[in-house]
mmCIF file of C-alpha atoms in Angstrom:
data_model
loop_
_atom_site.group_PDB
_atom_site.id
_atom_site.type_symbol
_atom_site.label_atom_id
_atom_site.label_comp_id
_atom_site.label_asym_id
_atom_site.label_seq_id
_atom_site.Cartn_x
_atom_site.Cartn_y
_atom_site.Cartn_z
ATOM 1 C CA LEU Z 14 -25.731 -13.109 32.879
ATOM 2 C CA VAL Z 15 -24.793 -16.428 35.086
ATOM 3 C CA VAL Z 16 -27.645 -18.571 33.314
ATOM 4 C CA ALA Z 17 -26.378 -16.998 29.967
ATOM 5 C CA PHE Z 18 -22.753 -17.848 30.356
ATOM 6 C CA TYR Z 19 -23.488 -21.298 31.606
ATOM 7 C CA PHE Z 20 -25.841 -21.894 28.207
ATOM 8 C CA PHE Z 21 -22.835 -20.437 26.201
ATOM 9 C CA ARG Z 22 -20.253 -22.705 28.030
ATOM 10 C CA THR Z 23 -22.582 -25.791 27.641
ATOM 11 C CA LYS Z 24 -23.313 -24.986 24.099
ATOM 12 C CA MET Z 25 -19.588 -24.989 23.541
ATOM 13 C CA ALA Z 26 -18.811 -28.103 25.087
ATOM 14 C CA GLU Z 27 -20.944 -29.858 22.822
ATOM 15 C CA GLU Z 28 -19.241 -28.957 19.653
ATOM 16 C CA GLU Z 29 -15.662 -29.176 18.686
ATOM 17 C CA ILE Z 30 -14.250 -25.966 17.685
ATOM 18 C CA LYS Z 31 -10.896 -26.076 15.827
ATOM 19 C CA ILE Z 32 -9.396 -22.859 14.744
ATOM 20 C CA SER Z 33 -6.470 -23.299 12.256
ATOM 21 C CA THR Z 34 -4.505 -20.752 9.861
ATOM 22 C CA ALA Z 35 -2.642 -21.267 6.986
ATOM 23 C CA PRO Z 36 0.932 -23.257 7.386
ATOM 24 C CA ARG Z 37 3.936 -21.595 7.736
ATOM 25 C CA ASP Z 38 5.475 -20.390 4.059
ATOM 26 C CA PRO Z 39 8.951 -19.647 3.979
ATOM 27 C CA ARG Z 40 8.507 -18.116 0.859
ATOM 28 C CA PHE Z 41 6.653 -15.239 2.550
ATOM 29 C CA PRO Z 42 8.776 -14.765 6.030
ATOM 30 C CA ASN Z 43 7.544 -10.952 6.088
ATOM 31 C CA THR Z 44 4.363 -9.682 7.997
ATOM 32 C CA ASN Z 45 3.020 -8.173 4.966
ATOM 33 C CA GLN Z 46 1.077 -11.074 3.483
ATOM 34 C CA ALA Z 47 -0.446 -9.676 0.318
ATOM 35 C CA GLN Z 48 1.869 -11.201 -1.663
ATOM 36 C CA HIS Z 49 1.339 -14.417 0.039
ATOM 37 C CA CYS Z 50 -2.910 -13.831 -0.406
ATOM 38 C CA TRP Z 51 -2.146 -13.353 -4.048
ATOM 39 C CA THR Z 52 -0.046 -16.198 -4.799
ATOM 40 C CA ARG Z 53 -2.483 -18.551 -2.675
ATOM 41 C CA TYR Z 54 -5.577 -17.318 -4.805
ATOM 42 C CA ASN Z 55 -3.483 -18.127 -8.274
ATOM 43 C CA GLU Z 56 -2.565 -21.502 -6.519
ATOM 44 C CA TRP Z 57 -6.266 -22.014 -6.613
ATOM 45 C CA VAL Z 58 -6.628 -20.931 -9.869
ATOM 46 C CA LEU Z 59 -3.798 -22.977 -11.275
ATOM 47 C CA CYS Z 60 -5.213 -26.024 -9.582
ATOM 48 C CA LEU Z 61 -8.747 -25.148 -11.293
ATOM 49 C CA LYS Z 62 -6.952 -25.081 -14.471
ATOM 50 C CA ARG Z 63 -4.871 -28.602 -13.894
ATOM 51 C CA THR Z 64 -8.206 -30.395 -12.470
ATOM 52 C CA GLY Z 65 -10.595 -29.241 -15.567
ATOM 53 C CA SER Z 66 -12.399 -26.678 -12.964
ATOM 54 C CA ASP Z 67 -13.067 -29.309 -10.797
ATOM 55 C CA GLU Z 68 -13.697 -27.297 -7.589
ATOM 56 C CA ASP Z 69 -13.935 -30.292 -5.069
ATOM 57 C CA ALA Z 70 -10.460 -31.512 -6.125
ATOM 58 C CA CYS Z 71 -8.916 -27.793 -5.134
ATOM 59 C CA ILE Z 72 -10.805 -27.368 -1.882
ATOM 60 C CA PRO Z 73 -7.494 -27.057 0.049
ATOM 61 C CA GLN Z 74 -6.333 -24.621 -2.146
ATOM 62 C CA ARG Z 75 -9.218 -22.418 -1.853
ATOM 63 C CA ARG Z 76 -9.126 -23.140 1.999
ATOM 64 C CA LEU Z 77 -5.936 -21.577 1.824
ATOM 65 C CA ALA Z 78 -6.504 -18.322 0.068
ATOM 66 C CA LYS Z 79 -9.623 -17.605 2.200
ATOM 67 C CA ILE Z 80 -7.486 -17.927 5.295
ATOM 68 C CA MET Z 81 -4.928 -15.546 3.974
ATOM 69 C CA CYS Z 82 -6.807 -13.219 1.984
ATOM 70 C CA PRO Z 83 -9.418 -10.582 3.010
ATOM 71 C CA VAL Z 84 -13.104 -11.403 1.952
ATOM 72 C CA ASP Z 85 -13.004 -8.108 -0.557
ATOM 73 C CA ASN Z 86 -9.829 -9.402 -2.267
ATOM 74 C CA ILE Z 87 -11.363 -13.121 -2.648
ATOM 75 C CA GLU Z 88 -15.091 -11.550 -4.075
ATOM 76 C CA LYS Z 89 -13.061 -8.881 -6.248
ATOM 77 C CA TRP Z 90 -10.950 -11.514 -7.750
ATOM 78 C CA ASP Z 91 -13.997 -13.952 -8.521
ATOM 79 C CA GLU Z 92 -16.231 -11.487 -10.355
ATOM 80 C CA GLU Z 93 -13.329 -10.583 -12.442
ATOM 81 C CA ARG Z 94 -12.142 -14.021 -12.807
ATOM 82 C CA SER Z 95 -16.013 -14.396 -14.039
ATOM 83 C CA GLU Z 96 -15.692 -11.145 -15.988
ATOM 84 C CA GLY Z 97 -12.464 -12.087 -17.667
ATOM 85 C CA THR Z 98 -10.618 -9.154 -16.126
ATOM 86 C CA PHE Z 99 -8.715 -10.870 -13.710
ATOM 87 C CA PRO Z 100 -4.795 -9.971 -14.119
ATOM 88 C CA GLY Z 101 -3.590 -13.177 -12.264
ATOM 89 C CA LEU Z 102 -3.588 -16.886 -14.096
ATOM 90 C CA GLN Z 103 -6.001 -17.501 -16.318
ATOM 91 C CA ILE Z 104 -8.109 -21.118 -16.632
ATOM 92 C CA ASP Z 105 -8.519 -21.215 -20.674
#
């Protein structure tokens, strides 16, 4: 156990670990972040629309959406966008 702990701590010391979260958004002061998640995802879609679907230009918005939203929501909305049934912003 001591050896495993030493290896783990040594391994962590070698790698720079940065943990961060989305910055505070005054539009969403409450603890329920569902609307915040929905807005961040749609801001990413809006960025794609403005940049002609250039995903590299919209990495910051996608990152914030992934931070705020459960994985299930992101996967569901990505699938709905590909099927053309997404109820939010449309790229076309």
